[in-house]
Coordinates of C-alpha atoms and ligand atoms in Angstrom, one line a residue:
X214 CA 30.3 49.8 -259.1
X215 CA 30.5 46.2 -259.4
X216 CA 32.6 44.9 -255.9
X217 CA 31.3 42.2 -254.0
X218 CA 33.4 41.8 -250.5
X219 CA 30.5 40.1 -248.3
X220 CA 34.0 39.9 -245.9
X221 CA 33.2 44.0 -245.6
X222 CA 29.5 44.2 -246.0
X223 CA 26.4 42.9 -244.1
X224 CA 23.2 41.4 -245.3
X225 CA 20.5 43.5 -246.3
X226 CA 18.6 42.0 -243.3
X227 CA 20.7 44.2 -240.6
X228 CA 20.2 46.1 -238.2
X229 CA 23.3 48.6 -238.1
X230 CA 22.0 51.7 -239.1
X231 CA 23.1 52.6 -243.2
X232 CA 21.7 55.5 -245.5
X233 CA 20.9 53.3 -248.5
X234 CA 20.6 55.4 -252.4
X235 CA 17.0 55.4 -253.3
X236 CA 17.6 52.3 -255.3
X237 CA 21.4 50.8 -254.8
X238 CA 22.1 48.8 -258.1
X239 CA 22.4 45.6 -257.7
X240 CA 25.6 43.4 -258.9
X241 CA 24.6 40.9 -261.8
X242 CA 26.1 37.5 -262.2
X243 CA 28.4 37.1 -265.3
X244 CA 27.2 33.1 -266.9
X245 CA 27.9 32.2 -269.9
X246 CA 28.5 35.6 -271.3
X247 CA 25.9 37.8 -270.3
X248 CA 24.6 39.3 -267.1
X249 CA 22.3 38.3 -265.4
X250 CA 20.3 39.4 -262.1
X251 CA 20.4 36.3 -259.7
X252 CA 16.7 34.9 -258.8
X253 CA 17.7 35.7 -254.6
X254 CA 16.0 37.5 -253.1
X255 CA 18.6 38.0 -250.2
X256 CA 21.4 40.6 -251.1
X257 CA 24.4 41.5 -249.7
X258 CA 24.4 45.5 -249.1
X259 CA 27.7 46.6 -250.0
X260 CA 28.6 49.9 -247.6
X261 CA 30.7 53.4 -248.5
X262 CA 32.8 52.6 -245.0
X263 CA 33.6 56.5 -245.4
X264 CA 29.8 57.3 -245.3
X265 CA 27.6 53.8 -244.5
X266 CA 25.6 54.4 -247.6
X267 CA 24.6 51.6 -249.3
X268 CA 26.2 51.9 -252.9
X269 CA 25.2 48.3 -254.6
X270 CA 23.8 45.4 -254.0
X271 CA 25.1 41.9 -254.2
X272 CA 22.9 38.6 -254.3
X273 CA 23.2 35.8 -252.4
X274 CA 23.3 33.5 -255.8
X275 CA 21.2 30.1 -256.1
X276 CA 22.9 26.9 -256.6
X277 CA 20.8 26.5 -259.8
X278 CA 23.2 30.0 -260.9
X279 CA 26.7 28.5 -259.4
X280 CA 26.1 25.5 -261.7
X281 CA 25.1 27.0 -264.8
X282 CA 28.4 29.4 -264.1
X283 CA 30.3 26.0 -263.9
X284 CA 28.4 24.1 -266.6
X285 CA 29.1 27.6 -269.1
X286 CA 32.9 27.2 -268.0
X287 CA 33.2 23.4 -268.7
X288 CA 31.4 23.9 -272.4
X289 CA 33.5 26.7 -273.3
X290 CA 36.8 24.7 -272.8
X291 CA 37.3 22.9 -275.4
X292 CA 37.2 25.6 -277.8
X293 CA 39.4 27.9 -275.7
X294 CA 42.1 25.5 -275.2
X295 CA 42.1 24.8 -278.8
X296 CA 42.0 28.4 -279.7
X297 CA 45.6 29.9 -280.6
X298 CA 47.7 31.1 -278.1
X299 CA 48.5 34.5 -280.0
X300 CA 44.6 34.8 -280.2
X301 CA 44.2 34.6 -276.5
X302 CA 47.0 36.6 -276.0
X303 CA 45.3 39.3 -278.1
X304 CA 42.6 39.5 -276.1
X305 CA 44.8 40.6 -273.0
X306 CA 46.7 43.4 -275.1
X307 CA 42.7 44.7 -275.6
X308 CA 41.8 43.9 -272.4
X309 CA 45.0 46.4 -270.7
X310 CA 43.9 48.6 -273.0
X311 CA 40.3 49.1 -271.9
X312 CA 41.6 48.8 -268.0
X313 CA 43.9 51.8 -268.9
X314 CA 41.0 53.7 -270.8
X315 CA 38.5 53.2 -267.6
X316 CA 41.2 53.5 -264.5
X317 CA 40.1 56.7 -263.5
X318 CA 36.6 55.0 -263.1
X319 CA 37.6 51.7 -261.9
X320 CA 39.6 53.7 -259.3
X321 CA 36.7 55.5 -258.5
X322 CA 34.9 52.6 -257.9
X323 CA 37.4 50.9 -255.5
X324 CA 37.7 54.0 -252.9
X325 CA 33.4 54.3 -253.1
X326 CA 33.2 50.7 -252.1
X327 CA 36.5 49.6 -250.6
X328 CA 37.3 53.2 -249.0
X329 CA 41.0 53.4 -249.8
X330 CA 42.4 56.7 -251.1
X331 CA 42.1 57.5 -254.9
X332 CA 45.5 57.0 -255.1
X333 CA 45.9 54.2 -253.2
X334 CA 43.0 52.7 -255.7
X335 CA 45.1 53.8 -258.6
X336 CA 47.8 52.1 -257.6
X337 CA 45.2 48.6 -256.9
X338 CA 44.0 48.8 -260.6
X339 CA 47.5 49.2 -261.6
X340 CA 49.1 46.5 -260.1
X341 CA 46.5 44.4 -261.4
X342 CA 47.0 45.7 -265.0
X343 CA 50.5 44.5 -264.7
X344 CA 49.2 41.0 -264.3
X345 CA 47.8 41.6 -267.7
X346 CA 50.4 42.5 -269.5
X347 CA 52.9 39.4 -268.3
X348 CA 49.5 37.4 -269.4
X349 CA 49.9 39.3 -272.8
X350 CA 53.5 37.5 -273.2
X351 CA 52.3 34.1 -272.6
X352 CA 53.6 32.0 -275.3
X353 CA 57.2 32.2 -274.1
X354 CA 55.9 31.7 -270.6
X355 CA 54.5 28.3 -272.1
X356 CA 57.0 27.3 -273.6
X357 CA 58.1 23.6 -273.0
X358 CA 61.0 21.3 -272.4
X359 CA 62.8 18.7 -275.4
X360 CA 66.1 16.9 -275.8
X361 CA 66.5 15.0 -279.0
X362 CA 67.4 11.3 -278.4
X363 CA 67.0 10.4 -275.0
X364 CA 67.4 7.0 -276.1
X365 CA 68.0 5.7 -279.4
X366 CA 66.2 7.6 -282.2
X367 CA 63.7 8.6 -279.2
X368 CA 62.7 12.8 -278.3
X369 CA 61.2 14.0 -275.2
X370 CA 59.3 16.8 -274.8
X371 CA 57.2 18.0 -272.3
X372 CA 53.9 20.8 -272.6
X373 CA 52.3 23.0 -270.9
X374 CA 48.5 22.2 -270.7
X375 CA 45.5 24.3 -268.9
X376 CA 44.1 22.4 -266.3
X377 CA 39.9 22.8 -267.6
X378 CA 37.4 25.1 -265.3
X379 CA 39.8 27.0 -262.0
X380 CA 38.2 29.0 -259.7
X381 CA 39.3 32.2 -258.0
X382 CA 38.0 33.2 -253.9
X383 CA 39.0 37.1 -253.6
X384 CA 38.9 39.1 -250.3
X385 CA 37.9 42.6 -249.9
X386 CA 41.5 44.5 -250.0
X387 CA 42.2 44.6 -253.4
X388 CA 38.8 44.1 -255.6
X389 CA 41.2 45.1 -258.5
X390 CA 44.3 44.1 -258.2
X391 CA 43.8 40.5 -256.6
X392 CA 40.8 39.3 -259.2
X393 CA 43.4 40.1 -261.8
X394 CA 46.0 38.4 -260.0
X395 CA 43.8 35.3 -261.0
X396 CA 42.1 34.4 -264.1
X397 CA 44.1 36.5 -266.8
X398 CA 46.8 34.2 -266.0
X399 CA 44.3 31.3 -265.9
X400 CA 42.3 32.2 -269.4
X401 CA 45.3 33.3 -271.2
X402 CA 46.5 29.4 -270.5
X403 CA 43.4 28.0 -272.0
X404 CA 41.6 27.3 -269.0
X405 CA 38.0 28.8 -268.0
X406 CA 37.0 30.6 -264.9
X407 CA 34.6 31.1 -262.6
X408 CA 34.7 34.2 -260.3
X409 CA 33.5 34.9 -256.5
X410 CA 33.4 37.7 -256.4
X411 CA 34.3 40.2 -258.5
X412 CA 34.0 43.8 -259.5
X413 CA 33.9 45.3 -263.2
X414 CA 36.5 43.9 -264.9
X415 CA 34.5 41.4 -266.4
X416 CA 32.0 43.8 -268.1
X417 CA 36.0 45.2 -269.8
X418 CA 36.9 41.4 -270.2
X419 CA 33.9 41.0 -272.8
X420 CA 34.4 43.6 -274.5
X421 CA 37.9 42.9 -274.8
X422 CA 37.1 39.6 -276.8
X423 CA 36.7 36.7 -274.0
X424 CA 34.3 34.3 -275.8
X425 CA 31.3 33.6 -273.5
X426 CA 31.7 31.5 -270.6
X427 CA 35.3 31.7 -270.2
X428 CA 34.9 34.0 -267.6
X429 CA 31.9 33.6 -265.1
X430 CA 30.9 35.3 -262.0
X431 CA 28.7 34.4 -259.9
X432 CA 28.4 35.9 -256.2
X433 CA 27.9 34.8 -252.9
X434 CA 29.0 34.0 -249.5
X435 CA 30.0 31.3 -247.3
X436 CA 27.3 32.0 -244.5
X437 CA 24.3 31.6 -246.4
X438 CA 20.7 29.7 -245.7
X439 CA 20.7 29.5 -249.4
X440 CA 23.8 28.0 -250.7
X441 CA 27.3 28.0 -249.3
X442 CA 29.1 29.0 -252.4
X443 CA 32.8 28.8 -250.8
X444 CA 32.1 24.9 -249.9
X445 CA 30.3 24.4 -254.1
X446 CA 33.2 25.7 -255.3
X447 CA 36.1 23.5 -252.7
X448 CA 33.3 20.3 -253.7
X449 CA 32.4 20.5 -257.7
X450 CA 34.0 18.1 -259.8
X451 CA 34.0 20.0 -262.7
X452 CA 36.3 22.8 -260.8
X453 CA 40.0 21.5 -261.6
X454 CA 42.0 24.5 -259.3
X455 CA 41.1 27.1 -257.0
X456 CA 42.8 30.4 -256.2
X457 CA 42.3 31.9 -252.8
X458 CA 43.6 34.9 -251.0
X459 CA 41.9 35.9 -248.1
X460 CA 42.5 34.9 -244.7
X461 CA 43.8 31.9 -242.4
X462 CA 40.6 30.1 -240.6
X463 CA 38.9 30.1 -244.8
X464 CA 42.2 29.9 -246.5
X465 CA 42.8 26.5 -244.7
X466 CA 39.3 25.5 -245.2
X467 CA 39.0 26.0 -248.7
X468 CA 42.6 24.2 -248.8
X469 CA 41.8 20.8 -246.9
X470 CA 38.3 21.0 -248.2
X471 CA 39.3 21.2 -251.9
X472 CA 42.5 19.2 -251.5
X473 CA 40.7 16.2 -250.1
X474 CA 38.6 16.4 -253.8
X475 CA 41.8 16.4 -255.8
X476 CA 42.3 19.7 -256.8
X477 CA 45.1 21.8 -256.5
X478 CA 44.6 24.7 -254.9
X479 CA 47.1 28.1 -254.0
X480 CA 46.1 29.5 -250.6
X481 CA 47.5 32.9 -249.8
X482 CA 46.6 34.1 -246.0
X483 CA 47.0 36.7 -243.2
X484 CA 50.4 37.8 -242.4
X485 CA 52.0 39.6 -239.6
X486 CA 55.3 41.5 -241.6
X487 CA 58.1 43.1 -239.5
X488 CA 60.8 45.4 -239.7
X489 CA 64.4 45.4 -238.7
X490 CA 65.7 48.8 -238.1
X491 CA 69.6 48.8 -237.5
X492 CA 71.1 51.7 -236.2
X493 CA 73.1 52.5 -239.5
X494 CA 69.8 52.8 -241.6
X495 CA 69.4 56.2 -242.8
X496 CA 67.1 57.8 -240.4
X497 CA 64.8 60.0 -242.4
X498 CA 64.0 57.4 -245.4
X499 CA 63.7 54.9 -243.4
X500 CA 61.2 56.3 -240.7
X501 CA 59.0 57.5 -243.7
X502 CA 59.4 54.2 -245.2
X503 CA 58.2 52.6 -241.7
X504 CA 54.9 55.5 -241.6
X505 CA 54.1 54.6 -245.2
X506 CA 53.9 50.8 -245.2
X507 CA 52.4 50.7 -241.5
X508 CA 49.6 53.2 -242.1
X509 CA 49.0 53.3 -245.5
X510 CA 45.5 51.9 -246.9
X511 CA 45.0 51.9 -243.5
X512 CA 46.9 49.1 -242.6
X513 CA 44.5 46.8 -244.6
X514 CA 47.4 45.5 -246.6
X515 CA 48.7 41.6 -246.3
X516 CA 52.1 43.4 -247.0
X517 CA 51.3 45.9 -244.4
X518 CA 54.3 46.3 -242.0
X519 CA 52.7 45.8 -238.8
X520 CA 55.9 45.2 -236.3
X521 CA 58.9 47.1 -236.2
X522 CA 61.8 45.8 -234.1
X523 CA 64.4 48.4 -233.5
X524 CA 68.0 47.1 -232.6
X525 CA 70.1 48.6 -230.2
X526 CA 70.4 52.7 -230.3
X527 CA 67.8 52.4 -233.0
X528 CA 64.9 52.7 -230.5
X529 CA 65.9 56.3 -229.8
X530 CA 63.8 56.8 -233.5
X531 CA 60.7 56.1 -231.6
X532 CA 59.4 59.0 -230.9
X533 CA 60.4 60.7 -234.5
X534 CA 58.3 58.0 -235.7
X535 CA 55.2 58.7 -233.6
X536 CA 55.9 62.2 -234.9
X537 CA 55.4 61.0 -238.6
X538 CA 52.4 58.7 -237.8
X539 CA 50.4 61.8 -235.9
X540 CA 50.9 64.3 -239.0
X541 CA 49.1 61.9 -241.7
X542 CA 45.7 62.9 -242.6
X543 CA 42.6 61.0 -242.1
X544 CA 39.8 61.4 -243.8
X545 CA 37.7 59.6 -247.1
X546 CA 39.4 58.1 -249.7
X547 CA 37.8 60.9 -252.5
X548 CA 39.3 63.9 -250.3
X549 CA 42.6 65.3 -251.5
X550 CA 45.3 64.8 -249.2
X551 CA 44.1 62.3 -247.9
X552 CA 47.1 59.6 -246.5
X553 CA 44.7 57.1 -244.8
X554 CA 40.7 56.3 -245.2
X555 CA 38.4 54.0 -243.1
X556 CA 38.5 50.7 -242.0
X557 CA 36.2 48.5 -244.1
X558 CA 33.4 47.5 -241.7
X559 CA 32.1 48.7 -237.9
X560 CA 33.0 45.0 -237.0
X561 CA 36.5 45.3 -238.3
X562 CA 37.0 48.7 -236.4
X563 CA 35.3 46.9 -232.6
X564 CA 38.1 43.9 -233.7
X565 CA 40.6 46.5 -234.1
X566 CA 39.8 48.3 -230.8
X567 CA 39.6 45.2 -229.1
X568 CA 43.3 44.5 -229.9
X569 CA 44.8 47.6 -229.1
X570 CA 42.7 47.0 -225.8
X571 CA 44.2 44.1 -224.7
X572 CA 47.9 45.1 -225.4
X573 CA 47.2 47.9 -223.1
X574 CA 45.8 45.4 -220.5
X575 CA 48.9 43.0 -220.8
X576 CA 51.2 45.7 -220.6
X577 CA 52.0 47.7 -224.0
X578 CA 52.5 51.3 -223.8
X579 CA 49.9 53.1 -225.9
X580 CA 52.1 55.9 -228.0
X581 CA 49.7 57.0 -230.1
X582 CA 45.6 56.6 -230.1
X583 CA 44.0 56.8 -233.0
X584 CA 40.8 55.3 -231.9
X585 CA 39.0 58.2 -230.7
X586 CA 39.6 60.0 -234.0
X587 CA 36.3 62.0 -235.6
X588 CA 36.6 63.0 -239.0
X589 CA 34.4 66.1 -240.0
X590 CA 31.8 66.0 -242.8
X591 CA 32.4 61.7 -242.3
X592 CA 31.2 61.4 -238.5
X593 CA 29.6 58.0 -239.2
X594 CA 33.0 56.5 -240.9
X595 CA 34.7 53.3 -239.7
X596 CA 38.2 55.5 -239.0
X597 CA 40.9 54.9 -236.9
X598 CA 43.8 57.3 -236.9
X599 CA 47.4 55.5 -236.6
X600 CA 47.9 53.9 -233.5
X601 CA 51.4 53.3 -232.3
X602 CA 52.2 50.5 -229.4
X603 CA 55.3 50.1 -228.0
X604 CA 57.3 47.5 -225.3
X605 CA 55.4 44.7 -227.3
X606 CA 56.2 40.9 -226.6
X607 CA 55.5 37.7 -228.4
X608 CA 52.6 36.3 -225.7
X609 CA 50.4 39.4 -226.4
X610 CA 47.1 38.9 -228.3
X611 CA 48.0 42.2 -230.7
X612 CA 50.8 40.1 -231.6
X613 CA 50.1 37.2 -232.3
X614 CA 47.0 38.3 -234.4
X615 CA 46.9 39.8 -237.3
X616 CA 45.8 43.3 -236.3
X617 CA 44.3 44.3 -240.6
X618 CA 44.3 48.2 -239.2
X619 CA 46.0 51.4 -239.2
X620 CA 48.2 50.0 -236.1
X621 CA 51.8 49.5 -235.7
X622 CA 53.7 47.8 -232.5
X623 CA 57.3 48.1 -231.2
X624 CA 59.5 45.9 -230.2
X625 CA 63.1 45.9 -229.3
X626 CA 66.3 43.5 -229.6
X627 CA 69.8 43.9 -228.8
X628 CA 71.1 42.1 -231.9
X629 CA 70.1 41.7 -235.0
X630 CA 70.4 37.6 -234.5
X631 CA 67.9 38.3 -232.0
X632 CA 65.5 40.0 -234.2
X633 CA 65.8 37.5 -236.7
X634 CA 65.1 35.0 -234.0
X635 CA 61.6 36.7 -233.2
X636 CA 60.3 37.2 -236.7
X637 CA 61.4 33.3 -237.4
X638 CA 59.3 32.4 -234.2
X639 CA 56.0 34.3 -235.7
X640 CA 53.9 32.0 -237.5
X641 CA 53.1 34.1 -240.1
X642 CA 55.6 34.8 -243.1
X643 CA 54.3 36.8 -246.2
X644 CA 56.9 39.5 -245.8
X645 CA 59.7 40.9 -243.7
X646 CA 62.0 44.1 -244.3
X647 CA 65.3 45.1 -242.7
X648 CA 66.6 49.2 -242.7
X649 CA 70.4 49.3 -243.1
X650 CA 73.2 50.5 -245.0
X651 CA 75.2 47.2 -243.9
X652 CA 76.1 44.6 -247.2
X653 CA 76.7 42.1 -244.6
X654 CA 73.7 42.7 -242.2
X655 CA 71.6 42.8 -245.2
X656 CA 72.9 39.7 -246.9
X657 CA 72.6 37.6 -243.4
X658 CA 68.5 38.7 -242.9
X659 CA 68.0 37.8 -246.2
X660 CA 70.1 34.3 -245.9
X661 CA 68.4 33.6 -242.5
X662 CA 65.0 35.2 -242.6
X663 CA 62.0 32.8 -243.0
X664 CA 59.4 35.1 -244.7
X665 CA 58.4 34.8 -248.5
X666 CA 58.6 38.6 -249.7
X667 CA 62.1 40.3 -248.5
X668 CA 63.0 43.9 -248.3
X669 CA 66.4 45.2 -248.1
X670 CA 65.4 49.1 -247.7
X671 CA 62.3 48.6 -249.2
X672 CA 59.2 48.7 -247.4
X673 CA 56.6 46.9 -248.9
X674 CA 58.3 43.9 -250.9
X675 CA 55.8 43.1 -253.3
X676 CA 57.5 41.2 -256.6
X677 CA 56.2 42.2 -260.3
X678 CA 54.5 39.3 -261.8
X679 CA 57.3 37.8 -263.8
X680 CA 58.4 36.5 -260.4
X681 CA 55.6 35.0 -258.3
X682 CA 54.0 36.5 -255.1
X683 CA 55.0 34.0 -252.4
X684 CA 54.7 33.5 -248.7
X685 CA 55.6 31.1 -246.4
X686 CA 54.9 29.0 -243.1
X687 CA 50.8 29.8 -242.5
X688 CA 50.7 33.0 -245.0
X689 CA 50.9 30.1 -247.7
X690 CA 49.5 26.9 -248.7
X691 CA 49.5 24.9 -251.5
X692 CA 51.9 23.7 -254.3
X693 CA 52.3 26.7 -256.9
X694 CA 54.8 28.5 -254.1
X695 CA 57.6 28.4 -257.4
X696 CA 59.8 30.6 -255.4
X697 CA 60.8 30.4 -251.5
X698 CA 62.2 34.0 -251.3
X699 CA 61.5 36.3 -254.0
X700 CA 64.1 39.3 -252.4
X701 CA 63.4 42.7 -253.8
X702 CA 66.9 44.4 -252.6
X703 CA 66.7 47.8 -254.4
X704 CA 64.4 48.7 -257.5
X705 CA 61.0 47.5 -257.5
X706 CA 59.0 50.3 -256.3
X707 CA 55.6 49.5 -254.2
X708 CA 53.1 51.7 -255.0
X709 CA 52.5 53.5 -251.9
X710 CA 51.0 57.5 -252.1
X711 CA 52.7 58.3 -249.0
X712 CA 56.3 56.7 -249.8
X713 CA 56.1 58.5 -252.7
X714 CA 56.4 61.7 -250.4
X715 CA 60.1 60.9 -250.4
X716 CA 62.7 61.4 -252.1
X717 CA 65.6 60.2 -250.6
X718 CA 64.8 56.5 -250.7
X719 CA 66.6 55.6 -254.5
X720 CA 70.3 57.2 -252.8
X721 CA 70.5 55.3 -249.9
X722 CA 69.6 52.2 -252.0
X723 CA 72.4 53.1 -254.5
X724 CA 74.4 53.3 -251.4
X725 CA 73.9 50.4 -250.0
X726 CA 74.7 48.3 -253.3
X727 CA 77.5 50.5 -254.1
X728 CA 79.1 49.3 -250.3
X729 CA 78.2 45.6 -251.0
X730 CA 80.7 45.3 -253.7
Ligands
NAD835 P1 38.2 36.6 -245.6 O1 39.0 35.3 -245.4 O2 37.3 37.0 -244.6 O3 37.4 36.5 -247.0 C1 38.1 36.0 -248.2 C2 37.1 35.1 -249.0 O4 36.8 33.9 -248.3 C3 35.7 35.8 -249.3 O5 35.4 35.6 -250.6 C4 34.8 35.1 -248.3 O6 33.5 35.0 -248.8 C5 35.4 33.8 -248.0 N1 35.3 33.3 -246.6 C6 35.5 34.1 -245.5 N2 35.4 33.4 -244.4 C7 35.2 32.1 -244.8 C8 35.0 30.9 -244.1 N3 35.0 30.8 -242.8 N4 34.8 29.8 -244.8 C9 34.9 29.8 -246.2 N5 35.0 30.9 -246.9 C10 35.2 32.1 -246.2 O7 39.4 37.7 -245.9 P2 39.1 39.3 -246.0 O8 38.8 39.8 -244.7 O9 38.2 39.6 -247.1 O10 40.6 39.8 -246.4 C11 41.6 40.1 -245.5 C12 42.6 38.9 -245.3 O11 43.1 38.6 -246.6 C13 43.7 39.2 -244.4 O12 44.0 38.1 -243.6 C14 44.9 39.4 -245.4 O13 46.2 39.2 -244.9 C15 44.6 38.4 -246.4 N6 45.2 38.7 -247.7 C16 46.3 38.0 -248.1 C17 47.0 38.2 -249.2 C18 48.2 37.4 -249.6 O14 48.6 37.4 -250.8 N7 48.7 36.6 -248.7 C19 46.6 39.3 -250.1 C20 45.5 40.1 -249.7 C21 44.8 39.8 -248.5

C-alpha cells in the first residue's frame, strides 16, 4: 500500500493511541526512475481509520530529495517532448492495462488506507482508469489550428506544446482516481511530473514503459520542521504548472503563491452541493438518489450532495428520507454490505461533531444522529452513522462550512426561484442537482444555476474526461476551467454502490426527455 494522505494521517510522533504492524512499510520516493527510501527520519504514519492500525509509513522527504525529483523531471524533458506522440500514447494503452490487471489490489489498497467500501474503491480506481484511456487518444486531442493564406501566400497554424516539469498536490479522497486525474494527461502531452503524493500507480507506470524521470514522487507535507514541500513546489522555477485538488484555505495558497511565480496553476476546492427536490420528481428514485449521493463514501466526496432543499409539498418526503438514511449499513470498508465506512481521521470525526453541534445550538432540528454509532468488531473506528438536520438556514456554521461527513441538512423554499436564489447565494459551486420530471423547471435550473457540475435527475454530476471537471465561484481557481457548466441531463452514470441499488432511475430519465420535446 503505497497512499500518502498526511491530510488523514498523523506524524509518527503522536500521541493518539494506534496499533502499528510489527514493522509498517514504509512509502519510497519515485526519482529519476527508481525507488528510493527518503534519508528522514520523521514519517508520516498512515492509519486503517476502520481499525487505527498503522499500515505504512510515509517520510517527511528532504529538500535535497524534492530537488533531485525536480532536477530528474527537467532532464528527462527533452527527450519526452521529442519522443512520438503514438509512442507516448502506447505507454498509456499498457499502463490501463496493468491498472485493469491489479484493480482488485489497488482497490484493496484504497479501503485499507482510505477506509471507503471495496466498491466504492473500485469505482475510485476506475474513474481514474478512464482518465487513461482519453490520455491513450491524445493525438487527436493535440491536434492544432491552420488556415492557408491569411495573407498573401502566408499559412497560420497554431500547436499544441507541453509546458516542461508540472506538478500535481492530491488530497486524501481519491488516492486513485485524482492522481490519475493529473499526470497521464500531463505525460502523455510531453511534459514531466512530479508527484505529492501518491499511491502505487507509479510502481504500474514503470512498468508500463514511462522512461525514468518522467514521473517522480516525492512525499511530504506542508507542516514540516524539515521542508515545507507544498510552498517548494508553489516556489521552484523549474516547475512550469501545478495541479491541486484539495481544499479552500491550501487551494488558494498554493494558487496566489504559485501564480505570483508565473505558473499556471488549476485549483479545484471544497464545495457545498445542493439538491432541488420539486414536488413532481418521482419519489422513490429520487429519495434513493438523495440517500446515495449524501451518505455514500461517507460523505467524503467534493460531489457529495450535502443540502437538499425541498420545494413546496416536497418536504412531506422528509421523513421517508430519514427512513432510507437509518437502514444503510455502517461498518469497514472490507465487510460485505457495507454502504458507508469511517471517516478518515479522529480529528475529522471531533470537526464533524462539532458541526452538527452547533446547528443544534443555533436552532436545527437533529432528525437523525449518527454520532453515537458503535460498530462491533471496529469499536476504535472513526464512524459516524448518517446524520440528518433539518429547518437549516444560510447564517448557520453547518452551512456555511463544508461539513466532508456522512451528514445531510434540509432546507425548504416555496419556489423553485427561491431555491435557486439560495444555492446562487452559497459561495461554493462544484455541483448542484435538481429532482423533477418538469422540461421547463429543468431547463430554467440549469439556465440560472451558478454551480460547475449540473444534474438533471442525476445525483452525483461528475462529467467523463472528454469533457472537463469544472467548478465554479471558490470550488475553482485558475485558468484551465474550459467549460462553465458541463450539464450531465440523463446518461452518465456516477459510480455510486448504493445508487446502483436502484432500478428505476434510467425510466424516469427517459421520461423526463421524452416530455421535453
Ligand atoms: P487538504 O487541503 O487538507 O489537502 C490537500 C493537499 O494540500 C495535501 O497534499 C496537503 O498536504 C496540502 N495542504 C493541506 N493544507 C495545506 C495548507 N494549509 N497549505 C499548503 N498545503 C496544504 O484537503 P483534504 O482534506 O486532503 O481533501 C478534502 C478536500 O478536498 C475537501 O475540501 C474536498 O471538497 C476537496 N476536493 C475537491 C475536489 C474538486 O475537484 N473540487 C475533489 C476532491 C476533493
Amino acid at each position: 500500500p503505497q497512499i500518502c494522505a498526511p491530510g488523514r494521517s498523523h506524524f509518527s510522533t503522536a500521541v493518539e493511541p494506534s496499533s502499528s504492524k510489527s514493522n509498517p512499510p514504509r512509502v519510497p520516493n519515485l526519482i529519476g526512475g527508481r525507488f528510493v527510501d527518503s534519508k528522514s527520519s520523521t514519517v508520516i504514519d498512515v492509519i486503517n481509520p476502520a481499525t487505527q492500525e498503522v499500515v505504512s509509513q510515509v517520510p517527511l522527504s528532504t529538500d535535497e530529495e524534492f530537488k533531485a525529483a525536480v532536477s530528474a523531471a527537467k532532464k528527462a524533458y527533452p527527450l519526452w517532448r521529442n519522443t512520438p506522440i503514438t509512442t507516448r500514447q502506447r505507454v498509456m494503452l499498457k499502463f490501463q492495462e496493468l491498472i485493469r490487471r491489479d484493480m482488485d489490489k489497488l482497490a484493496l489498497n484504497v479501503t485499507t488506507e482510505q477506509g471507503k467500501t471495496l466498491k466504492d474503491a473500485q469505482g475510485d480506481v476506475f474513474r481514474g482508469l478512464e482518465v487513461v484511456e482519453h490520455a491513450c487518444g491524445m493525438a487527436t486531442l493535440q491536434m492544432g489550428e491552420y488556415v492557408s493564406n491569411v495573407s498573401h501566400g502566408i499559412d497560420t497554424y497554431s500547436i499544441r506544446e507541453p509546458l516542461g516539469v508540472c506538478a500535481g498536490i492530491c488530497p486524501f479522497n481519491f488516492p486513485a482516481m485524482i492522481p490519475l486525474w493529473m499526470f497521464p494527461v500531463a505525460v502523455t502531452c510531453g511534459n514531466t511530473f512530479v508527484l505529492k503524493p501518491s499511491e502505487k500507480d507509479p510502481e504500474l507506470a514503470l512498468e508500463a514503459g514511462l522512461p525514468e524521470g518522467v514521473l517522480n514522487i516525492v512525499h511530504g507535507t506542508h507542516v514540516c520542521d524539515h521542508l515545507d514541500i507544498v510552498n517548494s513546489i508553489c516556489d521552484d522555477d523549474d516547475i512550469k504548472a501545478i495541479s491541486f485538488v484539495g481544499s479552500n484555505v491550501a487551494g488558494m495558497h498554493i494558487y496566489s503563491r504559485a501564480a505570483a511565480k508565473g505558473k499556471r496553476v488549476q485549483s479545484n476546492m471544497g464545495a457545498k452541493n445542493h439538491a432541488i427536490v420539486l414536488p413532481d420528481a418521482n419519489v422513490d428514485a429520487t429519495l434513493n438518489a438523495l440517500v446515495a449521493a449524501g451518505f455514500g463514501a461517507a460523505g467524503q466526496r467534493c460531489m457529495a450532495l450535502s443540502t437538499v432543499i425541498f420545494v413546496g409539498d416536497a418536504k412531506s418526503w422528509k421523513a421517508k428520507l430519514v427512513e432510507r438514511a437509518k437502514a444503510l449499513k455502517v461498518n469497514a470498508g472490507t465487510e460485505p454490505d457495507t454502504d458507508l465506512g469511517p471517516v478518515i481521521s479522529k480529528q475529522a470525526k471531533e470537526r464533524i461533531h462539532k458541526l452538527v453541534k452547533s446547528g443544534v445550538e443555533s436552532g436545527a432540528k437533529l432528525l437523525l444522529d449518527g454520532r453515537n454509532i458503535v460498530v462491533p468488531g471496529y469499536e476504535s473506528g472513526n464512524f459516524i452513522g448518517p446524520t440528518i438536520l433539518s429547518d437549516i438556514t444560510t447564517n448557520m456554521e453547518c452551512y456555511k462550512e463544508e461539513i466532508f461527513g456522512p451528514v445531510l441538512l434540509f432546507m425548504e423554499a416555496d419556489s423553485l426561484e427561491e431555491a435557486i436564489s439560495i444555492i446562487n447565494s452559497n459561495k461554493y459551486g462544484n455541483g448542484a442537482s435538481i429532482f423533477t420530471t418538469s422540461g421547463v423547471a429543468a431547463r430554467k435550473f440549469q439556465t440560472e444555476i451558478e454551480a460547475g457540475q449540473v444534474g438533471i435527475n442525476v445525483p452525483i454530476p461528475v462529467p467523463l474526461p472528454f469533457f472537463s471537471f469544472t467548478g465554479n465561484k471558490a470550488s475553482f481557481a485558475g485558468d484551465l476551467n474550459f467549460y462553465d457548466n458541463v450539464v450531465c441531463c440523463s446518461l452518465v452514470e456516477p459510480f455510486d454502490p448504493i445508487l446502483e441499488k436502484n432500478t428505476q432511475r434510467i425510466a424516469l430519465q427517459t421520461l423526463y426527455l421524452k416530455e421535453d420535446k
